[in-house]
Amino acid sequence: QTLTAEFLGKKITLVDNNGIAYVAMREIVEGIGLAWKPQYKKLTEQWDKFNCYHMTTIQLWSYDHNSTVDISP
């Protein structure tokens, strides 16, 4: 189930999985004014440190195809 919340004045998308809300990290990273590519590299190199996961989405948000999203609770 997808949910929305406000983060620094912008709407972000959350995905509920068994009562735990996961947020798409790209929306957070870009929302605080950081470039996604360098932050993505940090996240992928240190998954355990940031408690971050890959999740395959099926036409969530405005995607017209399946995509992989990096999420964190």
PDB file of N, CA, C and O in Angstrom:
ATOM      1  N   GLN A   1       0.851  -1.170   0.000  1.00  0.00           N
ATOM      2  CA  GLN A   1       0.000   0.000   0.000  1.00  0.00           C
ATOM      3  C   GLN A   1       0.901   1.239   0.000  1.00  0.00           C
ATOM      4  O   GLN A   1       1.865   1.310   0.737  1.00  0.00           O
ATOM      5  N   THR A   2       0.574   2.205  -0.849  1.00  0.00           N
ATOM      6  CA  THR A   2       1.345   3.442  -0.875  1.00  0.00           C
ATOM      7  C   THR A   2       0.645   4.520  -0.063  1.00  0.00           C
ATOM      8  O   THR A   2      -0.570   4.603  -0.005  1.00  0.00           O
ATOM      9  N   LEU A   3       1.453   5.308   0.602  1.00  0.00           N
ATOM     10  CA  LEU A   3       0.977   6.415   1.425  1.00  0.00           C
ATOM     11  C   LEU A   3       1.749   7.660   1.021  1.00  0.00           C
ATOM     12  O   LEU A   3       2.773   7.569   0.351  1.00  0.00           O
ATOM     13  N   THR A   4       1.290   8.807   1.433  1.00  0.00           N
ATOM     14  CA  THR A   4       2.049  10.028   1.211  1.00  0.00           C
ATOM     15  C   THR A   4       2.216  10.755   2.541  1.00  0.00           C
ATOM     16  O   THR A   4       1.409  10.615   3.446  1.00  0.00           O
ATOM     17  N   ALA A   5       3.306  11.491   2.622  1.00  0.00           N
ATOM     18  CA  ALA A   5       3.583  12.298   3.808  1.00  0.00           C
ATOM     19  C   ALA A   5       4.264  13.569   3.333  1.00  0.00           C
ATOM     20  O   ALA A   5       4.720  13.655   2.195  1.00  0.00           O
ATOM     21  N   GLU A   6       4.343  14.540   4.215  1.00  0.00           N
ATOM     22  CA  GLU A   6       5.018  15.785   3.876  1.00  0.00           C
ATOM     23  C   GLU A   6       6.406  15.785   4.494  1.00  0.00           C
ATOM     24  O   GLU A   6       6.590  15.408   5.648  1.00  0.00           O
ATOM     25  N   PHE A   7       7.393  16.179   3.707  1.00  0.00           N
ATOM     26  CA  PHE A   7       8.773  16.259   4.154  1.00  0.00           C
ATOM     27  C   PHE A   7       9.358  17.566   3.639  1.00  0.00           C
ATOM     28  O   PHE A   7       9.479  17.749   2.434  1.00  0.00           O
ATOM     29  N   LEU A   8       9.664  18.466   4.530  1.00  0.00           N
ATOM     30  CA  LEU A   8      10.202  19.781   4.166  1.00  0.00           C
ATOM     31  C   LEU A   8       9.335  20.495   3.138  1.00  0.00           C
ATOM     32  O   LEU A   8       9.826  21.081   2.174  1.00  0.00           O
ATOM     33  N   GLY A   9       8.027  20.387   3.321  1.00  0.00           N
ATOM     34  CA  GLY A   9       7.091  21.084   2.450  1.00  0.00           C
ATOM     35  C   GLY A   9       6.766  20.391   1.146  1.00  0.00           C
ATOM     36  O   GLY A   9       6.019  20.912   0.331  1.00  0.00           O
ATOM     37  N   LYS A  10       7.323  19.198   0.912  1.00  0.00           N
ATOM     38  CA  LYS A  10       7.040  18.444  -0.313  1.00  0.00           C
ATOM     39  C   LYS A  10       6.435  17.098   0.054  1.00  0.00           C
ATOM     40  O   LYS A  10       6.727  16.533   1.095  1.00  0.00           O
ATOM     41  N   LYS A  11       5.585  16.591  -0.839  1.00  0.00           N
ATOM     42  CA  LYS A  11       4.995  15.280  -0.612  1.00  0.00           C
ATOM     43  C   LYS A  11       6.001  14.203  -1.010  1.00  0.00           C
ATOM     44  O   LYS A  11       6.651  14.295  -2.036  1.00  0.00           O
ATOM     45  N   ILE A  12       6.108  13.198  -0.143  1.00  0.00           N
ATOM     46  CA  ILE A  12       6.947  12.046  -0.435  1.00  0.00           C
ATOM     47  C   ILE A  12       6.086  10.796  -0.379  1.00  0.00           C
ATOM     48  O   ILE A  12       5.031  10.783   0.249  1.00  0.00           O
ATOM     49  N   THR A  13       6.540   9.755  -1.032  1.00  0.00           N
ATOM     50  CA  THR A  13       5.793   8.515  -1.104  1.00  0.00           C
ATOM     51  C   THR A  13       6.362   7.508  -0.113  1.00  0.00           C
ATOM     52  O   THR A  13       7.566   7.330  -0.016  1.00  0.00           O
ATOM     53  N   LEU A  14       5.473   6.864   0.613  1.00  0.00           N
ATOM     54  CA  LEU A  14       5.834   5.805   1.544  1.00  0.00           C
ATOM     55  C   LEU A  14       5.154   4.521   1.092  1.00  0.00           C
ATOM     56  O   LEU A  14       4.067   4.555   0.511  1.00  0.00           O
ATOM     57  N   VAL A  15       5.798   3.400   1.360  1.00  0.00           N
ATOM     58  CA  VAL A  15       5.211   2.103   1.054  1.00  0.00           C
ATOM     59  C   VAL A  15       5.059   1.353   2.365  1.00  0.00           C
ATOM     60  O   VAL A  15       6.024   1.200   3.114  1.00  0.00           O
ATOM     61  N   ASP A  16       3.840   0.918   2.665  1.00  0.00           N
ATOM     62  CA  ASP A  16       3.563   0.173   3.892  1.00  0.00           C
ATOM     63  C   ASP A  16       3.782  -1.312   3.633  1.00  0.00           C
ATOM     64  O   ASP A  16       3.221  -1.888   2.715  1.00  0.00           O
ATOM     65  N   ASN A  17       4.631  -1.926   4.458  1.00  0.00           N
ATOM     66  CA  ASN A  17       4.874  -3.358   4.364  1.00  0.00           C
ATOM     67  C   ASN A  17       4.751  -3.946   5.768  1.00  0.00           C
ATOM     68  O   ASN A  17       5.611  -3.729   6.610  1.00  0.00           O
ATOM     69  N   ASN A  18       3.659  -4.630   6.023  1.00  0.00           N
ATOM     70  CA  ASN A  18       3.402  -5.247   7.330  1.00  0.00           C
ATOM     71  C   ASN A  18       3.476  -4.237   8.480  1.00  0.00           C
ATOM     72  O   ASN A  18       4.078  -4.499   9.516  1.00  0.00           O
ATOM     73  N   GLY A  19       2.907  -3.071   8.266  1.00  0.00           N
ATOM     74  CA  GLY A  19       2.852  -2.066   9.313  1.00  0.00           C
ATOM     75  C   GLY A  19       4.098  -1.194   9.438  1.00  0.00           C
ATOM     76  O   GLY A  19       4.158  -0.329  10.296  1.00  0.00           O
ATOM     77  N   ILE A  20       5.100  -1.424   8.597  1.00  0.00           N
ATOM     78  CA  ILE A  20       6.305  -0.598   8.603  1.00  0.00           C
ATOM     79  C   ILE A  20       6.291   0.265   7.348  1.00  0.00           C
ATOM     80  O   ILE A  20       6.151  -0.242   6.242  1.00  0.00           O
ATOM     81  N   ALA A  21       6.408   1.575   7.541  1.00  0.00           N
ATOM     82  CA  ALA A  21       6.413   2.494   6.404  1.00  0.00           C
ATOM     83  C   ALA A  21       7.839   2.660   5.903  1.00  0.00           C
ATOM     84  O   ALA A  21       8.745   2.970   6.677  1.00  0.00           O
ATOM     85  N   TYR A  22       8.047   2.429   4.608  1.00  0.00           N
ATOM     86  CA  TYR A  22       9.344   2.607   3.972  1.00  0.00           C
ATOM     87  C   TYR A  22       9.274   3.824   3.065  1.00  0.00           C
ATOM     88  O   TYR A  22       8.270   4.044   2.396  1.00  0.00           O
ATOM     89  N   VAL A  23      10.339   4.592   3.035  1.00  0.00           N
ATOM     90  CA  VAL A  23      10.374   5.800   2.225  1.00  0.00           C
ATOM     91  C   VAL A  23      11.381   5.604   1.088  1.00  0.00           C
ATOM     92  O   VAL A  23      12.420   4.968   1.260  1.00  0.00           O
ATOM     93  N   ALA A  24      11.036   6.146  -0.081  1.00  0.00           N
ATOM     94  CA  ALA A  24      11.961   6.119  -1.207  1.00  0.00           C
ATOM     95  C   ALA A  24      13.084   7.108  -0.919  1.00  0.00           C
ATOM     96  O   ALA A  24      12.846   8.303  -0.748  1.00  0.00           O
ATOM     97  N   MET A  25      14.290   6.618  -0.817  1.00  0.00           N
ATOM     98  CA  MET A  25      15.425   7.442  -0.401  1.00  0.00           C
ATOM     99  C   MET A  25      15.737   8.575  -1.369  1.00  0.00           C
ATOM    100  O   MET A  25      16.183   9.641  -0.960  1.00  0.00           O
ATOM    101  N   ARG A  26      15.498   8.372  -2.644  1.00  0.00           N
ATOM    102  CA  ARG A  26      15.790   9.436  -3.614  1.00  0.00           C
ATOM    103  C   ARG A  26      14.997  10.697  -3.306  1.00  0.00           C
ATOM    104  O   ARG A  26      15.501  11.816  -3.405  1.00  0.00           O
ATOM    105  N   GLU A  27      13.745  10.536  -2.915  1.00  0.00           N
ATOM    106  CA  GLU A  27      12.912  11.695  -2.581  1.00  0.00           C
ATOM    107  C   GLU A  27      13.476  12.440  -1.377  1.00  0.00           C
ATOM    108  O   GLU A  27      13.440  13.665  -1.326  1.00  0.00           O
ATOM    109  N   ILE A  28      13.992  11.705  -0.396  1.00  0.00           N
ATOM    110  CA  ILE A  28      14.583  12.337   0.786  1.00  0.00           C
ATOM    111  C   ILE A  28      15.875  13.045   0.406  1.00  0.00           C
ATOM    112  O   ILE A  28      16.094  14.206   0.761  1.00  0.00           O
ATOM    113  N   VAL A  29      16.740  12.355  -0.307  1.00  0.00           N
ATOM    114  CA  VAL A  29      18.039  12.917  -0.702  1.00  0.00           C
ATOM    115  C   VAL A  29      17.850  14.199  -1.506  1.00  0.00           C
ATOM    116  O   VAL A  29      18.452  15.234  -1.207  1.00  0.00           O
ATOM    117  N   GLU A  30      17.004  14.151  -2.521  1.00  0.00           N
ATOM    118  CA  GLU A  30      16.775  15.334  -3.341  1.00  0.00           C
ATOM    119  C   GLU A  30      16.024  16.412  -2.561  1.00  0.00           C
ATOM    120  O   GLU A  30      16.237  17.600  -2.784  1.00  0.00           O
ATOM    121  N   GLY A  31      15.186  15.995  -1.618  1.00  0.00           N
ATOM    122  CA  GLY A  31      14.432  16.941  -0.804  1.00  0.00           C
ATOM    123  C   GLY A  31      15.304  17.785   0.114  1.00  0.00           C
ATOM    124  O   GLY A  31      14.941  18.900   0.465  1.00  0.00           O
ATOM    125  N   ILE A  32      16.469  17.249   0.495  1.00  0.00           N
ATOM    126  CA  ILE A  32      17.377  18.034   1.337  1.00  0.00           C
ATOM    127  C   ILE A  32      18.478  18.699   0.502  1.00  0.00           C
ATOM    128  O   ILE A  32      19.423  19.254   1.058  1.00  0.00           O
ATOM    129  N   GLY A  33      18.311  18.637  -0.818  1.00  0.00           N
ATOM    130  CA  GLY A  33      19.202  19.388  -1.702  1.00  0.00           C
ATOM    131  C   GLY A  33      20.497  18.695  -2.088  1.00  0.00           C
ATOM    132  O   GLY A  33      21.427  19.350  -2.557  1.00  0.00           O
ATOM    133  N   LEU A  34      20.575  17.376  -1.904  1.00  0.00           N
ATOM    134  CA  LEU A  34      21.785  16.648  -2.291  1.00  0.00           C
ATOM    135  C   LEU A  34      21.603  15.992  -3.654  1.00  0.00           C
ATOM    136  O   LEU A  34      20.479  15.666  -4.049  1.00  0.00           O
ATOM    137  N   ALA A  35      22.707  15.786  -4.346  1.00  0.00           N
ATOM    138  CA  ALA A  35      22.675  15.091  -5.637  1.00  0.00           C
ATOM    139  C   ALA A  35      22.469  13.596  -5.388  1.00  0.00           C
ATOM    140  O   ALA A  35      23.079  13.012  -4.487  1.00  0.00           O
ATOM    141  N   TRP A  36      21.621  12.973  -6.184  1.00  0.00           N
ATOM    142  CA  TRP A  36      21.266  11.576  -5.972  1.00  0.00           C
ATOM    143  C   TRP A  36      22.424  10.625  -6.255  1.00  0.00           C
ATOM    144  O   TRP A  36      22.676   9.705  -5.495  1.00  0.00           O
ATOM    145  N   LYS A  37      23.167  10.815  -7.355  1.00  0.00           N
ATOM    146  CA  LYS A  37      24.198   9.838  -7.740  1.00  0.00           C
ATOM    147  C   LYS A  37      25.235   9.583  -6.647  1.00  0.00           C
ATOM    148  O   LYS A  37      25.489   8.427  -6.315  1.00  0.00           O
ATOM    149  N   PRO A  38      25.855  10.616  -6.070  1.00  0.00           N
ATOM    150  CA  PRO A  38      26.840  10.341  -5.018  1.00  0.00           C
ATOM    151  C   PRO A  38      26.220   9.695  -3.774  1.00  0.00           C
ATOM    152  O   PRO A  38      26.820   8.821  -3.147  1.00  0.00           O
ATOM    153  N   GLN A  39      25.003  10.089  -3.429  1.00  0.00           N
ATOM    154  CA  GLN A  39      24.349   9.510  -2.262  1.00  0.00           C
ATOM    155  C   GLN A  39      23.940   8.065  -2.519  1.00  0.00           C
ATOM    156  O   GLN A  39      24.033   7.213  -1.638  1.00  0.00           O
ATOM    157  N   TYR A  40      23.508   7.780  -3.748  1.00  0.00           N
ATOM    158  CA  TYR A  40      23.162   6.411  -4.123  1.00  0.00           C
ATOM    159  C   TYR A  40      24.389   5.515  -3.978  1.00  0.00           C
ATOM    160  O   TYR A  40      24.302   4.402  -3.457  1.00  0.00           O
ATOM    161  N   LYS A  41      25.533   6.009  -4.408  1.00  0.00           N
ATOM    162  CA  LYS A  41      26.781   5.239  -4.298  1.00  0.00           C
ATOM    163  C   LYS A  41      27.072   4.929  -2.828  1.00  0.00           C
ATOM    164  O   LYS A  41      27.419   3.804  -2.484  1.00  0.00           O
ATOM    165  N   LYS A  42      26.924   5.922  -1.965  1.00  0.00           N
ATOM    166  CA  LYS A  42      27.159   5.705  -0.537  1.00  0.00           C
ATOM    167  C   LYS A  42      26.185   4.672   0.030  1.00  0.00           C
ATOM    168  O   LYS A  42      26.564   3.800   0.809  1.00  0.00           O
ATOM    169  N   LEU A  43      24.924   4.792  -0.354  1.00  0.00           N
ATOM    170  CA  LEU A  43      23.919   3.843   0.143  1.00  0.00           C
ATOM    171  C   LEU A  43      24.218   2.418  -0.306  1.00  0.00           C
ATOM    172  O   LEU A  43      24.120   1.476   0.477  1.00  0.00           O
ATOM    173  N   THR A  44      24.578   2.256  -1.575  1.00  0.00           N
ATOM    174  CA  THR A  44      24.812   0.906  -2.097  1.00  0.00           C
ATOM    175  C   THR A  44      26.097   0.291  -1.561  1.00  0.00           C
ATOM    176  O   THR A  44      26.209  -0.923  -1.485  1.00  0.00           O
ATOM    177  N   GLU A  45      27.054   1.117  -1.194  1.00  0.00           N
ATOM    178  CA  GLU A  45      28.302   0.593  -0.641  1.00  0.00           C
ATOM    179  C   GLU A  45      28.172   0.262   0.846  1.00  0.00           C
ATOM    180  O   GLU A  45      28.991  -0.474   1.380  1.00  0.00           O
ATOM    181  N   GLN A  46      27.162   0.810   1.517  1.00  0.00           N
ATOM    182  CA  GLN A  46      27.029   0.625   2.961  1.00  0.00           C
ATOM    183  C   GLN A  46      25.577   0.359   3.359  1.00  0.00           C
ATOM    184  O   GLN A  46      25.008   1.053   4.208  1.00  0.00           O
ATOM    185  N   TRP A  47      24.950  -0.656   2.744  1.00  0.00           N
ATOM    186  CA  TRP A  47      23.543  -0.965   3.006  1.00  0.00           C
ATOM    187  C   TRP A  47      23.250  -1.112   4.483  1.00  0.00           C
ATOM    188  O   TRP A  47      22.277  -0.576   5.003  1.00  0.00           O
ATOM    189  N   ASP A  48      24.103  -1.867   5.188  1.00  0.00           N
ATOM    190  CA  ASP A  48      23.842  -2.137   6.606  1.00  0.00           C
ATOM    191  C   ASP A  48      23.905  -0.870   7.457  1.00  0.00           C
ATOM    192  O   ASP A  48      23.123  -0.703   8.383  1.00  0.00           O
ATOM    193  N   LYS A  49      24.836   0.002   7.159  1.00  0.00           N
ATOM    194  CA  LYS A  49      24.982   1.236   7.932  1.00  0.00           C
ATOM    195  C   LYS A  49      23.733   2.105   7.848  1.00  0.00           C
ATOM    196  O   LYS A  49      23.302   2.695   8.825  1.00  0.00           O
ATOM    197  N   PHE A  50      23.142   2.173   6.653  1.00  0.00           N
ATOM    198  CA  PHE A  50      22.003   3.055   6.437  1.00  0.00           C
ATOM    199  C   PHE A  50      20.661   2.336   6.507  1.00  0.00           C
ATOM    200  O   PHE A  50      19.622   2.945   6.308  1.00  0.00           O
ATOM    201  N   ASN A  51      20.673   1.016   6.767  1.00  0.00           N
ATOM    202  CA  ASN A  51      19.433   0.247   6.865  1.00  0.00           C
ATOM    203  C   ASN A  51      18.565   0.453   5.622  1.00  0.00           C
ATOM    204  O   ASN A  51      17.379   0.749   5.702  1.00  0.00           O
ATOM    205  N   CYS A  52      19.182   0.313   4.472  1.00  0.00           N
ATOM    206  CA  CYS A  52      18.535   0.590   3.198  1.00  0.00           C
ATOM    207  C   CYS A  52      18.368  -0.700   2.401  1.00  0.00           C
ATOM    208  O   CYS A  52      19.194  -1.607   2.493  1.00  0.00           O
ATOM    209  N   TYR A  53      17.300  -0.799   1.614  1.00  0.00           N
ATOM    210  CA  TYR A  53      16.980  -2.002   0.855  1.00  0.00           C
ATOM    211  C   TYR A  53      16.562  -1.627  -0.557  1.00  0.00           C
ATOM    212  O   TYR A  53      16.083  -0.528  -0.799  1.00  0.00           O
ATOM    213  N   HIS A  54      16.684  -2.594  -1.471  1.00  0.00           N
ATOM    214  CA  HIS A  54      16.105  -2.448  -2.810  1.00  0.00           C
ATOM    215  C   HIS A  54      14.688  -2.999  -2.758  1.00  0.00           C
ATOM    216  O   HIS A  54      14.437  -3.992  -2.087  1.00  0.00           O
ATOM    217  N   MET A  55      13.785  -2.379  -3.457  1.00  0.00           N
ATOM    218  CA  MET A  55      12.434  -2.898  -3.575  1.00  0.00           C
ATOM    219  C   MET A  55      11.997  -2.704  -5.014  1.00  0.00           C
ATOM    220  O   MET A  55      12.158  -1.623  -5.569  1.00  0.00           O
ATOM    221  N   THR A  56      11.470  -3.744  -5.622  1.00  0.00           N
ATOM    222  CA  THR A  56      10.950  -3.630  -6.971  1.00  0.00           C
ATOM    223  C   THR A  56       9.533  -3.096  -6.906  1.00  0.00           C
ATOM    224  O   THR A  56       8.702  -3.618  -6.171  1.00  0.00           O
ATOM    225  N   THR A  57       9.285  -2.034  -7.640  1.00  0.00           N
ATOM    226  CA  THR A  57       7.947  -1.452  -7.672  1.00  0.00           C
ATOM    227  C   THR A  57       7.255  -1.879  -8.954  1.00  0.00           C
ATOM    228  O   THR A  57       7.900  -2.175  -9.951  1.00  0.00           O
ATOM    229  N   ILE A  58       5.967  -1.894  -8.898  1.00  0.00           N
ATOM    230  CA  ILE A  58       5.181  -2.198 -10.096  1.00  0.00           C
ATOM    231  C   ILE A  58       4.267  -1.013 -10.347  1.00  0.00           C
ATOM    232  O   ILE A  58       3.241  -0.852  -9.692  1.00  0.00           O
ATOM    233  N   GLN A  59       4.696  -0.151 -11.217  1.00  0.00           N
ATOM    234  CA  GLN A  59       3.947   1.039 -11.620  1.00  0.00           C
ATOM    235  C   GLN A  59       3.505   1.881 -10.431  1.00  0.00           C
ATOM    236  O   GLN A  59       2.368   2.308 -10.349  1.00  0.00           O
ATOM    237  N   LEU A  60       4.409   2.096  -9.495  1.00  0.00           N
ATOM    238  CA  LEU A  60       4.127   3.032  -8.410  1.00  0.00           C
ATOM    239  C   LEU A  60       4.526   4.421  -8.866  1.00  0.00           C
ATOM    240  O   LEU A  60       5.308   4.592  -9.782  1.00  0.00           O
ATOM    241  N   TRP A  61       4.062   5.397  -8.175  1.00  0.00           N
ATOM    242  CA  TRP A  61       4.324   6.789  -8.496  1.00  0.00           C
ATOM    243  C   TRP A  61       3.965   7.034  -9.950  1.00  0.00           C
ATOM    244  O   TRP A  61       2.933   6.597 -10.390  1.00  0.00           O
ATOM    245  N   SER A  62       4.792   7.687 -10.714  1.00  0.00           N
ATOM    246  CA  SER A  62       4.445   7.985 -12.109  1.00  0.00           C
ATOM    247  C   SER A  62       5.216   7.106 -13.085  1.00  0.00           C
ATOM    248  O   SER A  62       5.286   7.402 -14.259  1.00  0.00           O
ATOM    249  N   TYR A  63       5.820   6.004 -12.594  1.00  0.00           N
ATOM    250  CA  TYR A  63       6.573   5.124 -13.485  1.00  0.00           C
ATOM    251  C   TYR A  63       5.622   4.388 -14.411  1.00  0.00           C
ATOM    252  O   TYR A  63       4.542   3.995 -14.033  1.00  0.00           O
ATOM    253  N   ASP A  64       6.056   4.153 -15.633  1.00  0.00           N
ATOM    254  CA  ASP A  64       5.231   3.385 -16.558  1.00  0.00           C
ATOM    255  C   ASP A  64       5.824   1.995 -16.770  1.00  0.00           C
ATOM    256  O   ASP A  64       5.483   1.290 -17.682  1.00  0.00           O
ATOM    257  N   HIS A  65       6.750   1.605 -15.917  1.00  0.00           N
ATOM    258  CA  HIS A  65       7.384   0.297 -16.008  1.00  0.00           C
ATOM    259  C   HIS A  65       7.841  -0.124 -14.613  1.00  0.00           C
ATOM    260  O   HIS A  65       7.856   0.671 -13.690  1.00  0.00           O
ATOM    261  N   ASN A  66       8.217  -1.402 -14.468  1.00  0.00           N
ATOM    262  CA  ASN A  66       8.752  -1.859 -13.191  1.00  0.00           C
ATOM    263  C   ASN A  66      10.088  -1.165 -12.950  1.00  0.00           C
ATOM    264  O   ASN A  66      10.835  -0.907 -13.875  1.00  0.00           O
ATOM    265  N   SER A  67      10.374  -0.865 -11.716  1.00  0.00           N
ATOM    266  CA  SER A  67      11.579  -0.148 -11.389  1.00  0.00           C
ATOM    267  C   SER A  67      12.089  -0.621 -10.037  1.00  0.00           C
ATOM    268  O   SER A  67      11.353  -1.214  -9.265  1.00  0.00           O
ATOM    269  N   THR A  68      13.365  -0.369  -9.759  1.00  0.00           N
ATOM    270  CA  THR A  68      13.920  -0.676  -8.454  1.00  0.00           C
ATOM    271  C   THR A  68      14.067   0.613  -7.689  1.00  0.00           C
ATOM    272  O   THR A  68      14.578   1.601  -8.206  1.00  0.00           O
ATOM    273  N   VAL A  69      13.599   0.634  -6.469  1.00  0.00           N
ATOM    274  CA  VAL A  69      13.650   1.804  -5.616  1.00  0.00           C
ATOM    275  C   VAL A  69      14.441   1.435  -4.375  1.00  0.00           C
ATOM    276  O   VAL A  69      14.317   0.345  -3.851  1.00  0.00           O
ATOM    277  N   ASP A  70      15.266   2.348  -3.908  1.00  0.00           N
ATOM    278  CA  ASP A  70      15.997   2.131  -2.673  1.00  0.00           C
ATOM    279  C   ASP A  70      15.180   2.743  -1.545  1.00  0.00           C
ATOM    280  O   ASP A  70      14.802   3.897  -1.596  1.00  0.00           O
ATOM    281  N   ILE A  71      14.891   1.916  -0.543  1.00  0.00           N
ATOM    282  CA  ILE A  71      13.994   2.335   0.521  1.00  0.00           C
ATOM    283  C   ILE A  71      14.645   2.139   1.887  1.00  0.00           C
ATOM    284  O   ILE A  71      15.591   1.390   2.037  1.00  0.00           O
ATOM    285  N   SER A  72      14.121   2.838   2.862  1.00  0.00           N
ATOM    286  CA  SER A  72      14.579   2.700   4.234  1.00  0.00           C
ATOM    287  C   SER A  72      13.387   2.908   5.166  1.00  0.00           C
ATOM    288  O   SER A  72      12.538   3.745   4.882  1.00  0.00           O
ATOM    289  N   PRO A  73      13.329   2.130   6.261  1.00  0.00           N
ATOM    290  CA  PRO A  73      12.211   2.315   7.195  1.00  0.00           C
ATOM    291  C   PRO A  73      12.371   3.600   7.989  1.00  0.00           C
ATOM    292  O   PRO A  73      13.428   4.151   8.092  1.00  0.00           O
TER     293      PRO A  73
END
